[in-house]
Amino acid sequence: MTRLWGSMLARFLASLLFILYLCQIAAASNDGNRTVKHEAGRCALRGQCGKKSFFGGQLPCPDNSVAQRPDAGTREKLVAICGNQWDHEAICCDSDQIDALSTNLKRAEPIISSCPACRKNFFNLFCTFTCSPDQSLFVNVTETQKANTGKLIVTELDNLWSDEYGKGFYNSCKDVKFGATGGKAMDFIGGGAKDYTSFLKFLGDTKPFGSPFQINFPRPSSEDFINMTAANPDAKACNDTDEAYRCACVDCPGSCPELPKITENEQCHVGALPCLSFTVIILYSIFLLLLVTAVSGHVAYQKHSQRKSERLQLLQDAALSDDEDEGDAVRHAGILEKPQHHYWINSKCDYAFTKLGLACSRFPIITISASVLVIAALSIGWMNFAVETDPVRLWVSPSSAAATEKEFFDSNFGPFYRAEQAFLVNDTHRSGPGPVLSYDTLAWWFDLENRVRRFRSMKEGVSLEDVCFNPTGEACVVQSITGYFDRSFANVDPDTWREDLKHCTEQPGSQECLPDFQQPLQKDMILGGWEKTDDILDAEALVTTWVVNNYPQGSKEEAVAMDWEQMLKNLLKDAQREAHKRGVRLSFSTEISLEQELNKSTNTDAKIVVVSYIIMFLYASLALGSTTLTVKSILHNPANALVQSKFTLGVIGILIVLMSVSASVGLFSACGIKVTLIIAEVIPFLVLAVGVDNIFLIVHEFERVNLSNPDESIECRISKTLGRMGPSILLSASTETVAFALGAAVGMPAVKNFAAYAAGAVLVNALLQVTMFVSVLSLNQKRVESHRADCFPFIKIGQSDAGIQTGGQYGYEEESGLQRFIRKVYAPTLLNRKVKVAILVFFLGIFTAGLALLPAVALGLDQRIAFPTGSYLIPFFNDLDHYFNAGPPVYFVVRDLDVSERRHQQELCGRYSTCHPFSLTNVLEQETKRSDVSYITGSTASWIDDYFTWLNPTNEECCIEHEKTCFAGRNPPWNTTLYGMPEDGEFIHYLTKWLSSPTNEACPFGGAAPYSNALVVHPNSTTNPIPASHFRTSHTALHSQSDFISAYASARRIATEVSASQNIDVFPYSKFYIFFDQYASIVQLAGKLLGSAVAIIFFLTSLLLGSLATGLAVTITVIMIVVAVLGTMALSNVSLNAISLVNLVICVGIGVEFCAHIARAFQFPSKPVLEKAPSSLVGRLGRGRDARAWAAMVNVGGSVFSGITVTKFLGVTVLAWTRSKIFEVYYFRIWLALVVWAAGHALVFLPVALSLAGGEGYMDSESEGSLEEDLNARRYTALLPEEEYDSDDY
């Protein structure tokens, strides 16, 4: 926008103080240089007697004569300008003075006219000083000299005004706003005075563009000023009860209604602790107290009972000692608690998976071929593969309010400007930051900015002038210290540049300080670090901002702007090296920098992610082979390694994972759902975690079936294996698929797309595992039994042991070290009664800590961590935080409101007496007074107020029509009540004229520059000629993610409140809102997503396991895992955003994967394993759950540990070496916490929880068969040394 403030200020001051010396005196005392008589009815000065010099202004003559009555014409002119109180008195001024007074007051009037009280007091002071009949009572001429005309002229005088009037005058004007820039009128009429004495002093001091003679405003004193009385007319207050003088809210805080108190940001606290944290800590403390009390009571009771029944116990021990079969009795008693019933859903699933396994193993080639063909068909969708990199389309739903509002703003007002910014900082010395300003540094900086203006881009050959924002057509908007010196270093005086700079930062609207684009440069926008000493010369940073026009995405104009930005980036990178040589540091950012650096970060991350996956692949492949290949068998016959190796089987399992990912990507790409970087980086991790675990379970179970049924065909063994493990895979896959699929219902594309791809990949992976993998497994077993080498099946190894096929001496009879440890040590110890109590206390403590830390989980995503280490943008954003103290602009957009109607005008305006107390402009003004919570500062650029001010006929050079001033002589006249102001067609007529009216010295209220893109006007519309307009203000300086989120929330609150109170449609818009819209609902979204997923888990696990209690145990365990991860996020400074939300959804899926197999093994225990449960677990009444928990750990615990825990731990550990901070924070930290907490809860807490509160178990259909099958099933346990189970140590 254009505001020729300086030029207008110069003319205003000259005119303002010219009023003072227009006063003439008709006769003076003989000496002529003093006011001799001070009495009522006598003057002190009158008339014009000449100048000090040729270029000076006319100065008044001393005149101590009596006041005189004017003629009728002079009286009429005086009353017209000063009011009716002058219609009967004698005066000390003549007609020429009144003409000059009227002319100069009218020049000052535009600055103060919006506040009637300020205008009245201002006019009253100069009318009284110029024409009061009692002038000599408060004016005393102290110095005179001869003018060039030979007459005496006044060069200095004392002007006495009461403290009451001075205070009232200053208070009525101190908050008056002026123009679209929102500057204060006091900056122009009072030099930014902070009190009334400074205000009056500024008016009276001699200055080139001000008073040509000295006017002193001393404090009135009867001792110093004998016979004089201070002028003390009634000063009107800006909140005067008289509506004629009452100022609008925007110009007078006292006129503003009190806004409702903000309560939505208040959070419940008990002392320093949030209420949630306090509550859970108290509950856990109560639990511990009750537990200690119960344990103490139990111990006391046991000791009492022991003493009371000592003799009976001795007799009982003697009787038992004669029973040689007591151990067997106990064991058989335990066996009586084994499950005795079938669960029909499990039986159906067993039957279906048995048939499926039989079919796949009988026709492996057909099954594998069909699977590959289906995956290939689904993968055709890769032809439509596309990656979404636009942050707007990633984090914001197209149907969300922020997205639709951005589209509305861009389509109606044009895309927001492109900003290129640079900081020059002096912080390269060991002593720390220091002043950056020096004459030499300024010389180099001027040269650098000149290069930026001159250089042209490589491709399009455009310069800054071709792409910059140029509202006046005369100069680009470049906010820089160079603007104070007209962009030329020749204007920087080596001796006075410091004083010149101070002057411009204190009075940026001065004529000599205005930049070429004629908008005052605020020091907060161009200098930083001066706040420490409050001395601008101590500034530690220079800031330059180049404002470039923006265009629709993908347009030719945008490409041209990006081409110039590439040139600027290269130039500034070279300048960084120059700055380093000078001992200073340059940081910068262009509009294209952010996306370029983010893509660079992604390319860096890709390598470490690939390494992570390769390590997981290798481990899984090697670990699968260890299921049947032991050290003893290799030492006995090394040829066994060639046959028993399962490396090929592991590789096939990994390929199945990749196939499932490929199929999911192909399917959803064909549906037009774009891949995101999160999907590319996370889905393989997720599917690998799920898929490898299932592969381990199938292979381990198949080896058990080989031992228990060695004489059966491979097809039958495969079918038995899948019959037992299939339902377990169904449980985990179904819960995970449905949990992930729920995420597809949310609006955020990053989460929605991830959920769809994850659900598809998990589902396809599970289907391939129960079809293709079991077919490969059957082929692999045929290879083993044919003594053919792994990886090279065409080579037959004749030296391998045949016994391996059927459990010979060096085959399956040797458990792995991990399985032996779980069976003999870990599981029995875990289920010890005292250990259970300790585990419950520990994990409930972890759960309590996680809940207590939930309020500490911050929201946001600091963009600095999204860049690779060493990115040039990191120092820039650090400098932006430290040195830039201006907030981003914010626009409050009004939609579908016919502002040509009076009532709607009153709902928007703020400077007129009939504006609604809670109009949009009034509310915004009030919000600036509580900027600590509203994050709104500065004045509002209200187009409707400036439009009506432009119509004011006192601004004679503004609205001109038919060579006459608009509204001059109108009846009713222009007034602050808006009565008689234009409406309907007349409103639109003048509005279109105003929007094309230039802003210049003659009329600072023209709308072309400041408001040309602030309104959408359709003059010929019959429904709504103004469908959209905006009101601009600013946020406070925003430095943290919390600041940005709170600012967005506050703007939303303000718009909602105004919309509701005025029944209009208002929404806020700022460039950063689109990126922070997710945080307005992310907490609720996370709650819905995770809550829905947990509910689905409870429903499906309860249904498929046939037990509400076991389903509840699994669900609670998953909840505890997620809460523990959230607590870890709080401790490790990982904030909640779309990335971490995706990872939390992964936590639910992986948590289910950890828990589901153990829970199913508990509900449907393997009969051969259960029969060998230690007597300590089955020998007492009610301990059947202990035995089943032990059997579950022995059966699948090893697979869960080696198949998913170790695999994921190795993969996650590699991410610690990433160069990307975002990977280190949002993937490494969260995934490491996930692996640790999920493994801990699933392998430690869940078995204990199941042993205490698990549901009633069921018979496993695959473990219950004919007598022959039962005897075959016992072979596995028979091979294990009996003494290992009969020991009572557990």
JSON list of N, CA and C in Angstrom, two decimals, residues 626 630 814-825:
[
{"chain": "A", "resi": 626, "resn": "SER", "atom": "N", "xyz": [17.54, -71.64, 12.29]},
{"chain": "A", "resi": 626, "resn": "SER", "atom": "CA", "xyz": [18.01, -72.14, 13.58]},
{"chain": "A", "resi": 626, "resn": "SER", "atom": "C", "xyz": [16.97, -72.94, 14.31]},
{"chain": "A", "resi": 630, "resn": "THR", "atom": "N", "xyz": [20.94, -77.21, 15.15]},
{"chain": "A", "resi": 630, "resn": "THR", "atom": "CA", "xyz": [21.60, -76.92, 16.43]},
{"chain": "A", "resi": 630, "resn": "THR", "atom": "C", "xyz": [23.10, -77.08, 16.28]},
{"chain": "A", "resi": 814, "resn": "GLU", "atom": "N", "xyz": [16.72, -81.77, 20.52]},
{"chain": "A", "resi": 814, "resn": "GLU", "atom": "CA", "xyz": [17.41, -80.70, 21.22]},
{"chain": "A", "resi": 814, "resn": "GLU", "atom": "C", "xyz": [16.65, -79.40, 21.05]},
{"chain": "A", "resi": 815, "resn": "GLU", "atom": "N", "xyz": [16.15, -78.85, 22.16]},
{"chain": "A", "resi": 815, "resn": "GLU", "atom": "CA", "xyz": [15.50, -77.55, 22.12]},
{"chain": "A", "resi": 815, "resn": "GLU", "atom": "C", "xyz": [16.56, -76.47, 21.88]},
{"chain": "A", "resi": 816, "resn": "SER", "atom": "N", "xyz": [16.07, -75.33, 21.37]},
{"chain": "A", "resi": 816, "resn": "SER", "atom": "CA", "xyz": [16.98, -74.19, 21.29]},
{"chain": "A", "resi": 816, "resn": "SER", "atom": "C", "xyz": [17.22, -73.66, 22.69]},
{"chain": "A", "resi": 817, "resn": "GLY", "atom": "N", "xyz": [18.31, -72.94, 22.84]},
{"chain": "A", "resi": 817, "resn": "GLY", "atom": "CA", "xyz": [18.61, -72.39, 24.15]},
{"chain": "A", "resi": 817, "resn": "GLY", "atom": "C", "xyz": [17.52, -71.46, 24.64]},
{"chain": "A", "resi": 818, "resn": "LEU", "atom": "N", "xyz": [16.90, -70.68, 23.72]},
{"chain": "A", "resi": 818, "resn": "LEU", "atom": "CA", "xyz": [15.85, -69.76, 24.12]},
{"chain": "A", "resi": 818, "resn": "LEU", "atom": "C", "xyz": [14.63, -70.51, 24.62]},
{"chain": "A", "resi": 819, "resn": "GLN", "atom": "N", "xyz": [14.21, -71.58, 23.90]},
{"chain": "A", "resi": 819, "resn": "GLN", "atom": "CA", "xyz": [13.03, -72.33, 24.32]},
{"chain": "A", "resi": 819, "resn": "GLN", "atom": "C", "xyz": [13.28, -73.04, 25.66]},
{"chain": "A", "resi": 820, "resn": "ARG", "atom": "N", "xyz": [14.47, -73.55, 25.82]},
{"chain": "A", "resi": 820, "resn": "ARG", "atom": "CA", "xyz": [14.80, -74.23, 27.07]},
{"chain": "A", "resi": 820, "resn": "ARG", "atom": "C", "xyz": [14.78, -73.24, 28.24]},
{"chain": "A", "resi": 821, "resn": "PHE", "atom": "N", "xyz": [15.31, -72.04, 28.01]},
{"chain": "A", "resi": 821, "resn": "PHE", "atom": "CA", "xyz": [15.31, -71.02, 29.07]},
{"chain": "A", "resi": 821, "resn": "PHE", "atom": "C", "xyz": [13.89, -70.63, 29.44]},
{"chain": "A", "resi": 822, "resn": "ILE", "atom": "N", "xyz": [13.02, -70.45, 28.43]},
{"chain": "A", "resi": 822, "resn": "ILE", "atom": "CA", "xyz": [11.64, -70.08, 28.73]},
{"chain": "A", "resi": 822, "resn": "ILE", "atom": "C", "xyz": [10.94, -71.19, 29.50]},
{"chain": "A", "resi": 823, "resn": "ARG", "atom": "N", "xyz": [11.14, -72.44, 29.08]},
{"chain": "A", "resi": 823, "resn": "ARG", "atom": "CA", "xyz": [10.44, -73.57, 29.72]},
{"chain": "A", "resi": 823, "resn": "ARG", "atom": "C", "xyz": [10.93, -73.82, 31.14]},
{"chain": "A", "resi": 824, "resn": "LYS", "atom": "N", "xyz": [12.24, -73.77, 31.32]},
{"chain": "A", "resi": 824, "resn": "LYS", "atom": "CA", "xyz": [12.78, -74.17, 32.62]},
{"chain": "A", "resi": 824, "resn": "LYS", "atom": "C", "xyz": [12.89, -73.02, 33.61]},
{"chain": "A", "resi": 825, "resn": "VAL", "atom": "N", "xyz": [13.18, -71.83, 33.13]},
{"chain": "A", "resi": 825, "resn": "VAL", "atom": "CA", "xyz": [13.50, -70.74, 34.06]},
{"chain": "A", "resi": 825, "resn": "VAL", "atom": "C", "xyz": [12.48, -69.60, 33.98]}
]
